[in-house]
């Protein structure tokens, strides 16, 4: 699973709005050795608000193009935590992970004066609870389901 | 309308049409345990009916009667860079069993809402600009949560550069330096007053830049603009919350105070009625460029005000400081091409701003003229600037080396072509605006070089024929 996360240029983060509607946002997923982390500008911070209101989220790894040719697919359910004490600096520890997937970001950062609000950011850290995995990417076949040690009590949607 | 309130929801039918262009869709719902679930499906979209059907993923229970969504998402990887061609769309509806289906796994829904972004239709800088309101809401929430004021920041150096629009000082240095050089060629030069003139003129310019942001914020022009570039749309430090309106007002006042103090010092030490008139007119035009009650730029007088202020006033003003008020046709003639070219900087920079300016009641020339007229006027004005140099040399007002300025003439063609090609593309116009600024800078620099050459040659070969004399 870590290889899939490392390969992915983009994941689809789904958060749940207060009225129960699921909303999906494309983001760059990064593995920090323990959890999946993503970073979001305060410009696009509705997802951050939703994560704070309801930390139950999912991450989908489904697009072979964004997965750099990989055909397997996965959805990770987990609990999100928003790290945003100081949006000017508190996200900068993810820069090496970010630059590994989007090298141009280091050049853009040098021109921070041109995009000051884009570089006021927060980090979303997702602790995985359950994984649905399709080894060949075919969702007409049931996924393999892996449940983490602190997973929710009910498998709920899995058959 | 708050154009910076974010990217609006799109029509559900439009969302379905967009979704149909993706190779697959991500089906998402919220499970009984409250966690979202997603799985890839192949949707069959009937955009005209506003419906979509798909086979539910195996081994998973999609809730009937609950809201579900289908998302399409696309990027194009660019190895060594990242990716581009970003676009995504999400369509919502309530799942039901598909009619006439023998399988319970076949589901359908009527699209009820949609949302998405495609950078081909909304460029990323505009997308960013439309989200500024959301960033303020988030920081306000963060401030409440943390119990301290959380604001966006920039380092002092970058903030100063941005808030004052420091790089535009070339528009001041060019005419002032030429005015001083012309005086020097005529035998007048005082280093201390030359330096003071440069600092004072720069202070007026910076005061104007900051005041322009303050009054545009009051009058709403910058708020309405979602296509700012590094050359247009103001510094935006107020809109971004980087500097408060009050602080910007104080900064502008401080620059005006510096300019006024230097102006008074020059008047006391190098008084002339011409200097007094130019100084007073310069400050008045600068202040009322955007400020009520005159709001010159809002009344369609911005280009003329800029031409007068950064042409004759700066150039002749610097000249009369050196000559103690003595006047001569030469600085007036030299100021005409500079005036025209600096006005054209504003003029071209106003092209991407024209929609926002129109909404704010700012009647700039690009707001009032047709696309073709804007391009034609640019060509006429720029050609006139070069024609004045040639005629000035032929008439004996300008030195022969001033013809060096013609080296910049090909750039006019590049600006014209760029205007034609990118007129409707604010970000495509950025390179055009940069070239246009170089036309002013190069012509000014070459005119200055011409006068320095005249000084040098005159020192080496006194009486050398550097001006055409017809008699």
Coordinates of C-alpha atoms in Angstrom, one line a residue:
Chain A
X1 CA 0.0 0.0 0.0
X2 CA 2.9 2.4 0.8
X3 CA 4.2 1.8 -2.7
X4 CA 0.8 2.8 -4.1
X5 CA 0.8 6.0 -2.0
X6 CA 4.4 6.8 -3.1
X7 CA 3.5 6.3 -6.7
X8 CA 0.4 8.5 -6.7
X9 CA 0.7 12.0 -8.0
X10 CA -2.9 12.6 -6.9
X11 CA -5.4 11.0 -4.6
X12 CA -9.1 11.9 -4.2
X13 CA -9.8 12.9 -0.6
X14 CA -13.4 12.6 0.4
X15 CA -14.7 14.5 3.4
X16 CA -18.2 14.6 4.8
X17 CA -20.0 17.9 5.0
X18 CA -22.2 18.7 8.1
X19 CA -25.3 17.9 6.1
X20 CA -23.9 14.4 5.3
X21 CA -22.9 15.1 1.7
X22 CA -19.6 13.6 0.6
X23 CA -17.3 16.0 -1.2
X24 CA -14.2 14.9 -3.1
X25 CA -11.0 16.9 -3.6
X26 CA -7.9 15.9 -5.6
X27 CA -4.7 16.3 -3.5
X28 CA -1.1 15.1 -3.5
X29 CA -0.7 12.2 -1.1
X30 CA 2.5 11.7 0.8
X31 CA 3.6 9.0 3.2
X32 CA 5.5 10.3 6.2
X33 CA 6.4 6.8 7.5
X34 CA 3.4 6.4 9.7
X35 CA 0.4 8.1 8.1
X36 CA -0.8 9.7 4.8
X37 CA -0.2 13.5 4.8
X38 CA -1.5 16.1 2.4
X39 CA -1.2 19.9 2.4
X40 CA -3.8 22.4 1.4
X41 CA -3.6 26.2 0.9
X42 CA -5.9 28.3 3.1
X43 CA -7.3 29.5 -0.3
X44 CA -8.8 26.0 -0.7
X45 CA -9.6 25.5 2.9
X46 CA -13.2 24.3 2.9
X47 CA -11.8 20.7 3.0
X48 CA -9.9 21.7 6.1
X49 CA -13.1 23.0 7.7
X50 CA -14.9 19.8 6.9
X51 CA -12.0 17.7 8.3
X52 CA -12.2 19.6 11.5
X53 CA -16.0 19.2 11.7
X54 CA -15.9 15.5 10.8
X55 CA -12.5 13.8 10.8
X56 CA -13.8 10.6 9.1
X57 CA -12.4 10.7 5.6
X58 CA -11.4 8.5 2.7
X59 CA -8.6 8.5 0.2
X60 CA -9.0 6.9 -3.2
X61 CA -6.2 5.8 -5.4
X62 CA -7.9 4.9 -8.6
X63 CA -6.5 6.7 -11.7
X64 CA -3.8 4.7 -13.5
X65 CA -2.5 7.9 -15.0
X66 CA -2.1 9.6 -11.6
X67 CA -0.7 6.3 -10.3
X68 CA 2.0 6.5 -13.0
X69 CA 0.8 3.3 -14.8
X70 CA -0.2 1.2 -11.9
X71 CA -3.4 -0.7 -12.4
X72 CA -4.2 -1.6 -8.8
X73 CA -6.7 0.5 -6.9
X74 CA -7.4 1.2 -3.3
X75 CA -9.5 3.3 -0.9
X76 CA -8.2 4.1 2.5
X77 CA -10.6 5.1 5.2
X78 CA -9.1 7.0 8.1
X79 CA -9.3 9.7 10.7
X80 CA -8.0 13.1 9.6
X81 CA -6.2 15.7 11.8
X82 CA -5.5 19.2 10.6
X83 CA -2.2 20.7 11.6
X84 CA -2.4 24.4 11.2
X85 CA -0.9 26.3 14.1
X86 CA 1.0 28.7 11.9
X87 CA -0.1 28.5 8.3
X88 CA 3.1 30.4 7.2
X89 CA 5.6 27.8 8.5
X90 CA 4.0 24.8 10.1
X91 CA 3.5 23.0 6.8
X92 CA 7.1 23.4 5.6
X93 CA 8.2 20.0 6.9
X94 CA 6.3 18.3 4.1
X95 CA 8.2 20.2 1.4
X96 CA 10.7 17.4 0.7
X97 CA 7.9 14.9 0.3
X98 CA 5.9 17.4 -1.8
X99 CA 8.9 18.2 -4.0
X100 CA 9.5 14.6 -4.7
X101 CA 6.2 14.4 -6.5
X102 CA 6.0 18.0 -7.8
X103 CA 9.6 19.2 -8.2
X104 CA 8.5 22.5 -9.7
X105 CA 7.1 23.6 -6.3
X106 CA 10.5 24.5 -5.1
X107 CA 10.8 27.1 -7.9
X108 CA 7.3 28.4 -7.3
X109 CA 8.2 28.8 -3.6
X110 CA 11.1 31.0 -4.5
X111 CA 8.5 33.3 -6.0
X112 CA 6.4 33.2 -2.8
X113 CA 5.8 37.0 -3.2
X114 CA 3.7 36.3 -6.2
X115 CA 1.5 33.8 -4.5
X116 CA 1.5 34.8 -0.8
X117 CA -1.8 33.1 0.1
X118 CA -1.1 29.9 -1.8
X119 CA 1.9 29.4 0.6
X120 CA -0.2 29.9 3.7
X121 CA -1.0 26.3 4.3
X122 CA -2.2 23.5 6.6
X123 CA -1.3 19.8 6.7
X124 CA -3.9 17.1 6.8
X125 CA -2.7 13.9 8.4
X126 CA -4.8 10.8 7.9
X127 CA -4.4 7.8 10.2
X128 CA -5.5 4.7 8.2
X129 CA -8.3 2.6 9.7
X130 CA -9.4 0.3 6.9
X131 CA -8.2 -0.4 3.4
X132 CA -10.2 -1.6 0.4
X133 CA -7.8 -3.0 -2.2
X134 CA -8.4 -4.1 -5.8
X135 CA -5.2 -5.8 -6.9
X136 CA -6.0 -5.6 -10.6
X137 CA -8.1 -2.5 -10.4
X138 CA -11.3 -4.4 -11.3
X139 CA -14.1 -3.2 -9.0
X140 CA -16.6 -5.7 -10.5
X141 CA -14.8 -8.1 -8.1
X142 CA -14.9 -7.6 -4.3
X143 CA -12.0 -5.8 -2.8
X144 CA -9.6 -7.2 -0.3
X145 CA -10.4 -5.5 3.0
X146 CA -7.7 -4.8 5.6
X147 CA -8.8 -3.5 8.9
X148 CA -6.4 -1.6 11.2
X149 CA -6.0 -2.2 14.9
X150 CA -8.0 0.9 15.8
X151 CA -10.6 0.5 13.1
X152 CA -14.2 1.4 13.6
X153 CA -16.3 -1.3 15.2
X154 CA -18.5 -2.0 12.2
X155 CA -17.2 -2.8 8.7
X156 CA -20.4 -1.1 7.6
X157 CA -20.2 -0.9 3.8
X158 CA -18.0 -3.9 3.2
X159 CA -19.8 -7.1 2.3
Chain B
X1 CA -21.4 40.3 -6.5
X2 CA -18.4 39.1 -4.5
X3 CA -16.3 37.7 -7.3
X4 CA -13.7 36.4 -4.8
X5 CA -16.2 34.3 -2.9
X6 CA -15.0 31.1 -4.6
X7 CA -15.8 29.0 -7.7
X8 CA -19.5 28.6 -7.9
X9 CA -21.5 25.4 -8.2
X10 CA -22.1 24.5 -11.8
X11 CA -25.4 23.3 -13.5
X12 CA -26.0 19.6 -12.8
X13 CA -26.3 19.0 -16.6
X14 CA -23.1 20.8 -17.3
X15 CA -21.5 18.6 -14.6
X16 CA -22.7 15.5 -16.3
X17 CA -21.4 16.6 -19.7
X18 CA -18.0 17.2 -18.1
X19 CA -18.1 13.9 -16.3
X20 CA -18.8 12.1 -19.6
X21 CA -15.3 13.1 -20.8
X22 CA -13.4 11.2 -18.1
X23 CA -12.5 7.6 -18.7
X24 CA -14.1 6.4 -15.4
X25 CA -15.7 7.9 -12.4
X26 CA -15.2 7.6 -8.7
X27 CA -18.4 6.5 -7.0
X28 CA -18.6 7.8 -3.4
X29 CA -21.0 7.5 -0.6
X30 CA -21.0 7.7 3.2
X31 CA -21.1 4.3 4.9
X32 CA -23.2 3.4 8.0
X33 CA -20.1 4.0 10.2
X34 CA -19.8 7.6 8.9
X35 CA -16.7 7.0 6.8
X36 CA -16.8 7.8 3.1
X37 CA -16.3 4.9 0.7
X38 CA -15.1 5.2 -2.9
X39 CA -14.7 2.8 -5.8
X40 CA -14.1 3.3 -9.5
X41 CA -17.1 2.7 -11.8
X42 CA -17.9 3.1 -15.5
X43 CA -20.8 5.5 -15.7
X44 CA -23.2 5.6 -18.6
X45 CA -24.3 9.2 -18.9
X46 CA -27.4 10.6 -20.6
X47 CA -26.7 14.3 -20.2
X48 CA -29.9 15.4 -22.0
X49 CA -32.0 13.4 -19.5
X50 CA -29.7 14.5 -16.7
X51 CA -29.2 10.9 -15.5
X52 CA -26.3 8.5 -15.0
X53 CA -26.3 4.7 -14.6
X54 CA -23.6 2.5 -13.4
X55 CA -22.9 -1.0 -12.0
X56 CA -22.3 -0.9 -8.3
X57 CA -18.9 -2.2 -7.3
X58 CA -18.9 -5.8 -6.2
X59 CA -19.0 -6.7 -2.6
X60 CA -20.0 -3.3 -1.5
X61 CA -23.4 -1.9 -0.5
X62 CA -24.3 1.4 -2.1
X63 CA -27.1 3.0 0.0
X64 CA -30.3 3.5 -1.9
X65 CA -32.1 6.8 -1.1
X66 CA -28.9 8.4 0.3
X67 CA -26.9 11.0 -1.5
X68 CA -24.0 9.7 -3.5
X69 CA -21.5 11.3 -5.9
X70 CA -19.5 10.5 -9.0
X71 CA -16.2 12.3 -9.5
X72 CA -14.0 12.6 -12.5
X73 CA -10.4 13.7 -12.0
X74 CA -7.6 14.2 -14.4
X75 CA -4.0 15.3 -14.5
X76 CA -1.2 14.9 -17.1
X77 CA 2.1 13.9 -15.4
X78 CA 5.1 16.0 -16.4
X79 CA 8.2 14.1 -15.2
X80 CA 10.7 16.3 -13.4
X81 CA 8.1 19.0 -13.0
X82 CA 4.9 17.6 -11.6
X83 CA 1.7 17.6 -13.6
X84 CA -0.7 19.9 -15.6
X85 CA -4.1 19.7 -17.3
X86 CA -5.8 19.7 -13.9
X87 CA -9.5 19.2 -14.0
X88 CA -12.1 17.6 -11.9
X89 CA -15.9 17.5 -11.5
X90 CA -18.3 15.9 -9.0
X91 CA -22.0 15.3 -9.6
X92 CA -24.4 14.4 -6.8
X93 CA -27.7 12.5 -6.8
X94 CA -29.7 10.0 -5.0
X95 CA -29.1 6.3 -6.0
X96 CA -32.0 4.1 -7.1
X97 CA -32.2 0.8 -8.9
X98 CA -32.1 1.2 -12.6
X99 CA -35.4 0.6 -14.3
X100 CA -35.6 -2.4 -16.7
X101 CA -32.5 -3.9 -15.1
X102 CA -32.4 -7.6 -14.3
X103 CA -29.6 -6.9 -11.8
X104 CA -29.8 -5.3 -8.4
X105 CA -26.3 -4.1 -9.0
X106 CA -27.3 -1.7 -11.7
X107 CA -28.0 1.7 -10.2
X108 CA -28.9 5.1 -11.5
X109 CA -29.5 8.7 -10.3
X110 CA -30.7 12.0 -11.5
X111 CA -28.0 14.6 -11.2
X112 CA -29.1 17.3 -8.7
X113 CA -25.9 19.3 -8.2
X114 CA -22.4 19.6 -9.5
X115 CA -19.1 21.3 -8.8
X116 CA -15.7 21.3 -10.4
X117 CA -12.7 23.1 -11.8
X118 CA -10.9 22.9 -15.1
X119 CA -7.8 25.0 -15.4
X120 CA -8.3 25.3 -19.1
X121 CA -11.4 27.4 -18.5
X122 CA -10.4 29.1 -15.2
X123 CA -6.6 29.5 -15.1
X124 CA -5.0 28.7 -11.8
X125 CA -4.1 32.4 -10.9
X126 CA -7.8 33.3 -11.4
X127 CA -8.9 30.3 -9.4
X128 CA -6.6 31.4 -6.6
X129 CA -8.0 35.0 -6.7
X130 CA -11.6 33.7 -6.5
X131 CA -10.8 31.9 -3.3
X132 CA -9.3 34.8 -1.4
X133 CA -12.6 35.3 0.5
X134 CA -12.4 31.6 1.7
X135 CA -8.9 32.1 3.0
X136 CA -10.1 35.1 5.1
X137 CA -12.9 33.0 6.5
X138 CA -10.5 30.2 7.4
X139 CA -8.0 32.5 9.1
X140 CA -10.9 34.0 11.1
X141 CA -11.9 30.6 12.2
X142 CA -8.3 29.7 13.0
X143 CA -8.0 32.9 15.0
X144 CA -11.1 32.0 17.1
X145 CA -9.8 28.4 17.6
X146 CA -6.3 29.5 18.7
X147 CA -7.3 32.6 20.6
X148 CA -4.7 34.7 18.7
X149 CA -4.9 36.7 15.5
X150 CA -3.7 34.5 12.6
X151 CA -2.8 36.5 9.5
X152 CA -1.0 35.8 6.3
X153 CA 2.6 37.0 6.2
X154 CA 5.5 37.8 3.9
X155 CA 9.0 38.7 4.8
X156 CA 9.5 42.5 5.2
X157 CA 11.6 42.7 2.0
X158 CA 9.1 40.9 -0.2
X159 CA 6.2 42.8 1.4
X160 CA 7.9 46.2 0.8
X161 CA 8.6 45.2 -2.8
X162 CA 5.0 44.1 -3.3
X163 CA 3.2 46.9 -1.4
X164 CA 5.1 49.7 -3.0
X165 CA 5.5 48.1 -6.4
X166 CA 9.1 49.1 -6.2
X167 CA 10.2 47.8 -9.6
X168 CA 8.0 50.4 -11.3
X169 CA 10.4 53.1 -10.1
X170 CA 12.1 52.8 -13.4
X171 CA 9.3 55.0 -14.7
X172 CA 10.6 57.8 -12.4
X173 CA 14.3 57.2 -12.7
X174 CA 14.2 57.4 -16.5
X175 CA 12.7 61.0 -16.9
X176 CA 14.5 62.4 -13.9
X177 CA 17.9 61.1 -15.0
X178 CA 17.3 62.4 -18.6
X179 CA 16.3 65.9 -17.2
X180 CA 19.4 66.0 -15.1
X181 CA 21.6 64.9 -18.1
X182 CA 20.1 67.5 -20.4
X183 CA 20.9 70.2 -17.8
X184 CA 24.4 68.8 -17.5
X185 CA 24.9 69.0 -21.3
X186 CA 23.9 72.6 -21.1
X187 CA 26.4 73.3 -18.3
X188 CA 24.2 73.0 -15.2
X189 CA 24.9 70.2 -12.7
X190 CA 24.6 70.1 -8.9
X191 CA 25.1 66.6 -7.4
X192 CA 23.3 67.1 -4.1
X193 CA 20.2 68.6 -5.7
X194 CA 20.3 65.9 -8.4
X195 CA 20.2 63.2 -5.7
X196 CA 17.5 64.9 -3.7
X197 CA 15.4 65.3 -6.9
X198 CA 15.7 61.5 -7.6
X199 CA 14.7 60.6 -4.0
X200 CA 11.9 63.1 -3.9
X201 CA 10.5 62.0 -7.3
X202 CA 10.7 58.3 -6.1
X203 CA 8.9 59.2 -2.9
X204 CA 6.0 60.8 -4.9
X205 CA 5.9 57.8 -7.2
X206 CA 5.8 55.3 -4.2
X207 CA 3.2 57.5 -2.5
X208 CA 1.1 57.4 -5.6
X209 CA 1.4 53.6 -5.9
X210 CA 0.3 53.0 -2.4
X211 CA -2.4 55.7 -2.5
X212 CA -3.7 54.1 -5.7
X213 CA -4.2 50.8 -3.8
X214 CA -5.8 52.6 -0.9
X215 CA -8.4 54.4 -3.0
X216 CA -9.0 51.5 -5.3
X217 CA -9.7 49.4 -2.2
X218 CA -12.2 52.1 -1.0
X219 CA -13.8 52.3 -4.5
X220 CA -13.8 48.6 -5.1
X221 CA -11.8 48.3 -8.3
X222 CA -9.1 45.9 -7.0
X223 CA -11.8 43.9 -5.2
X224 CA -13.6 43.3 -8.5
X225 CA -10.5 42.1 -10.3
X226 CA -9.9 38.3 -10.4
X227 CA -7.3 38.5 -13.1
X228 CA -4.5 40.5 -11.5
X229 CA -1.0 40.0 -12.9
X230 CA 2.4 41.2 -11.7
X231 CA 1.9 44.3 -13.8
X232 CA -1.7 45.0 -13.3
X233 CA -4.5 44.9 -10.7
X234 CA -2.6 46.7 -7.9
X235 CA -0.3 45.2 -5.3
X236 CA -3.3 43.3 -3.6
X237 CA -1.7 43.4 -0.2
X238 CA -4.9 44.9 1.2
X239 CA -7.1 42.3 -0.5
X240 CA -4.9 39.5 0.8
X241 CA -4.8 40.8 4.3
X242 CA -1.0 41.2 4.3
X243 CA -1.2 45.0 5.1
X244 CA -4.2 46.8 6.6
X245 CA -5.9 49.6 4.8
X246 CA -5.0 51.9 7.6
X247 CA -1.3 51.0 7.4
X248 CA -1.2 51.4 3.7
X249 CA -2.8 54.9 4.2
X250 CA 0.0 55.7 6.7
X251 CA 2.7 54.4 4.3
X252 CA 1.3 56.6 1.5
X253 CA 1.2 59.6 3.8
X254 CA 4.8 59.0 4.9
X255 CA 6.0 58.9 1.3
X256 CA 4.1 62.1 0.5
X257 CA 5.6 63.7 3.6
X258 CA 9.1 62.7 2.4
X259 CA 8.4 64.1 -1.0
X260 CA 7.0 67.3 0.4
X261 CA 10.0 67.8 2.7
X262 CA 12.4 67.3 -0.2
X263 CA 10.3 69.6 -2.4
X264 CA 10.4 72.3 0.2
X265 CA 14.1 71.9 0.6
X266 CA 14.7 72.2 -3.1
X267 CA 12.4 75.2 -3.3
X268 CA 14.3 76.9 -0.4
X269 CA 17.7 76.2 -2.0
X270 CA 17.0 76.3 -5.7
X271 CA 13.8 78.4 -6.0
X272 CA 12.2 79.2 -9.2
X273 CA 8.5 79.8 -10.1
X274 CA 8.7 76.9 -12.6
X275 CA 9.9 74.5 -9.9
X276 CA 7.1 75.7 -7.6
X277 CA 4.5 75.2 -10.3
X278 CA 5.8 71.7 -11.3
X279 CA 6.1 70.6 -7.7
X280 CA 2.6 71.6 -6.7
X281 CA 1.1 70.2 -9.9
X282 CA 3.0 66.9 -9.5
X283 CA 1.8 66.3 -5.9
X284 CA -1.8 67.3 -6.9
X285 CA -1.9 65.0 -9.9
X286 CA -0.3 62.2 -8.0
X287 CA -2.8 62.4 -5.1
X288 CA -5.9 62.9 -7.2
X289 CA -5.0 60.3 -9.7
X290 CA -7.2 57.9 -7.7
X291 CA -8.4 60.0 -4.8
X292 CA -11.8 61.7 -4.6
X293 CA -13.2 64.1 -5.5
X294 CA -11.3 64.2 -8.8
X295 CA -10.5 60.4 -9.2
X296 CA -8.8 61.2 -12.5
X297 CA -8.2 57.6 -13.5
X298 CA -11.9 56.8 -12.9
X299 CA -12.9 59.7 -15.3
X300 CA -10.8 58.4 -18.2
X301 CA -7.9 60.8 -17.5
X302 CA -5.5 58.2 -16.1
X303 CA -3.4 57.9 -19.2
X304 CA -3.1 61.7 -19.7
X305 CA -2.3 62.2 -16.0
X306 CA 0.4 59.5 -16.2
X307 CA 1.9 61.0 -19.4
X308 CA 2.0 64.5 -17.9
X309 CA 3.3 63.3 -14.5
X310 CA 6.0 60.9 -15.6
X311 CA 6.9 62.8 -18.7
X312 CA 7.2 66.6 -18.7
X313 CA 6.7 67.1 -14.9
X314 CA 9.4 64.7 -13.9
X315 CA 11.8 65.5 -16.7
X316 CA 11.4 69.2 -16.9
X317 CA 11.1 69.3 -13.1
X318 CA 14.5 67.6 -12.7
X319 CA 15.9 70.0 -15.4
X320 CA 14.8 73.2 -13.7
X321 CA 16.1 72.1 -10.3
X322 CA 19.6 72.0 -12.0
X323 CA 19.1 75.2 -14.1
X324 CA 17.6 77.2 -11.2
X325 CA 14.5 77.8 -13.3
X326 CA 16.0 78.5 -16.7
X327 CA 13.8 76.9 -19.4
X328 CA 14.7 75.5 -22.8
X329 CA 12.7 73.6 -25.5
X330 CA 15.0 70.6 -25.3
X331 CA 13.7 69.0 -22.1
X332 CA 10.1 69.5 -23.3
X333 CA 10.8 67.8 -26.6
X334 CA 12.7 64.9 -24.8
X335 CA 9.8 64.5 -22.4
X336 CA 7.2 63.8 -25.2
X337 CA 8.4 60.3 -26.1
X338 CA 8.9 59.4 -22.5
X339 CA 5.4 60.7 -21.7
X340 CA 3.8 58.7 -24.5
X341 CA 5.7 55.5 -23.7
X342 CA 5.0 55.6 -19.9
X343 CA 1.3 56.3 -20.6
X344 CA 1.4 53.2 -22.9
X345 CA 2.7 51.1 -20.0
X346 CA -0.5 52.0 -18.1
X347 CA -2.6 51.7 -21.2
X348 CA -1.5 48.1 -22.0
X349 CA -1.6 47.1 -18.3
X350 CA -5.2 48.3 -18.3
X351 CA -6.2 45.8 -21.0
X352 CA -6.5 42.7 -18.6
X353 CA -8.1 44.9 -16.0
X354 CA -10.8 46.3 -18.2
X355 CA -13.7 44.1 -17.0
X356 CA -13.0 44.8 -13.4
X357 CA -12.4 48.5 -14.1
X358 CA -15.7 48.7 -15.9
X359 CA -17.5 47.1 -13.0
X360 CA -15.9 49.6 -10.7
X361 CA -16.8 52.5 -12.9
X362 CA -13.2 53.2 -13.9
X363 CA -13.5 54.6 -17.5
X364 CA -10.0 53.8 -18.8
X365 CA -9.3 53.9 -22.5
X366 CA -9.4 50.0 -22.9
X367 CA -12.8 50.2 -21.1
X368 CA -14.1 52.7 -23.6
X369 CA -12.5 51.6 -26.8
X370 CA -13.0 48.5 -29.0
X371 CA -10.4 45.9 -29.2
X372 CA -9.2 47.0 -32.6
X373 CA -9.2 50.7 -31.5
X374 CA -7.0 49.8 -28.5
X375 CA -4.5 48.1 -30.7
X376 CA -4.5 50.9 -33.3
X377 CA -4.1 53.6 -30.7
X378 CA -1.2 51.7 -29.2
X379 CA 0.6 51.6 -32.6
X380 CA -0.2 55.3 -33.3
X381 CA 1.0 56.5 -29.9
X382 CA 4.2 54.4 -29.9
X383 CA 5.0 55.4 -33.4
X384 CA 4.5 59.0 -32.5
X385 CA 7.0 58.6 -29.6
X386 CA 9.7 57.5 -32.1
X387 CA 8.6 60.1 -34.7
X388 CA 9.1 62.9 -32.1
X389 CA 12.6 61.7 -31.4
X390 CA 13.5 61.7 -35.1
X391 CA 11.8 65.1 -35.6
X392 CA 13.5 66.4 -32.5
X393 CA 16.9 65.4 -33.9
X394 CA 16.1 66.9 -37.3
X395 CA 14.9 70.1 -35.7
X396 CA 18.1 70.4 -33.7
X397 CA 16.4 70.1 -30.3
X398 CA 17.8 66.6 -29.5
X399 CA 21.4 65.4 -30.1
X400 CA 22.2 63.1 -33.0
X401 CA 22.9 60.1 -30.6
X402 CA 19.3 60.3 -29.5
X403 CA 18.6 58.3 -32.7
X404 CA 20.0 55.3 -30.7
X405 CA 16.5 55.1 -29.2
X406 CA 15.2 53.8 -32.5
X407 CA 16.9 50.5 -31.6
X408 CA 13.9 49.8 -29.4
X409 CA 11.4 50.3 -32.3
X410 CA 11.1 46.5 -33.1
X411 CA 9.7 45.9 -29.6
X412 CA 6.6 48.0 -30.6
X413 CA 5.8 45.4 -33.2
X414 CA 6.1 42.6 -30.6
X415 CA 3.7 44.4 -28.3
X416 CA 1.2 45.0 -31.1
X417 CA 1.3 41.4 -32.1
X418 CA 1.0 40.3 -28.5
X419 CA -2.0 42.6 -28.0
X420 CA -3.7 41.1 -31.0
X421 CA -3.0 37.5 -30.0
X422 CA -3.6 37.6 -26.2
X423 CA -6.2 40.4 -25.9
X424 CA -8.7 38.1 -24.1
X425 CA -6.0 36.2 -22.1
X426 CA -4.8 38.1 -19.1
X427 CA -2.0 35.7 -18.3
X428 CA -0.9 35.5 -21.9
X429 CA -0.7 39.3 -21.8
X430 CA 1.9 39.2 -19.0
X431 CA 4.8 38.7 -21.4
X432 CA 3.4 41.4 -23.6
X433 CA 3.2 43.8 -20.7
X434 CA 6.8 43.0 -19.8
X435 CA 8.0 43.8 -23.4
X436 CA 6.0 47.0 -23.3
X437 CA 7.7 48.1 -20.1
X438 CA 11.0 47.4 -21.8
X439 CA 10.0 49.8 -24.7
X440 CA 9.9 52.7 -22.2
X441 CA 12.9 51.5 -20.3
X442 CA 15.1 51.0 -23.4
X443 CA 14.0 54.3 -25.1
X444 CA 14.7 56.1 -21.8
X445 CA 17.9 54.3 -21.2
X446 CA 19.1 55.0 -24.8
X447 CA 18.2 58.7 -24.6
X448 CA 20.1 58.9 -21.3
X449 CA 23.0 57.1 -22.9
X450 CA 22.9 59.6 -25.8
X451 CA 23.2 62.5 -23.4
X452 CA 26.1 60.8 -21.5
X453 CA 27.8 60.3 -24.9
X454 CA 27.2 63.9 -25.7
X455 CA 28.8 64.9 -22.4
X456 CA 31.8 62.6 -23.1
X457 CA 32.4 63.7 -26.7
X458 CA 32.0 67.3 -25.7
X459 CA 34.6 66.9 -23.0
X460 CA 37.0 65.2 -25.4
X461 CA 36.2 67.2 -28.6
X462 CA 34.8 70.6 -27.6
X463 CA 32.5 72.0 -30.3
X464 CA 31.9 68.6 -31.9
X465 CA 28.7 68.8 -34.1
X466 CA 26.3 66.7 -32.0
X467 CA 23.2 68.7 -32.9
X468 CA 21.9 69.3 -36.4
X469 CA 22.1 73.1 -37.1
X470 CA 20.3 74.2 -40.2
X471 CA 21.9 77.6 -40.4

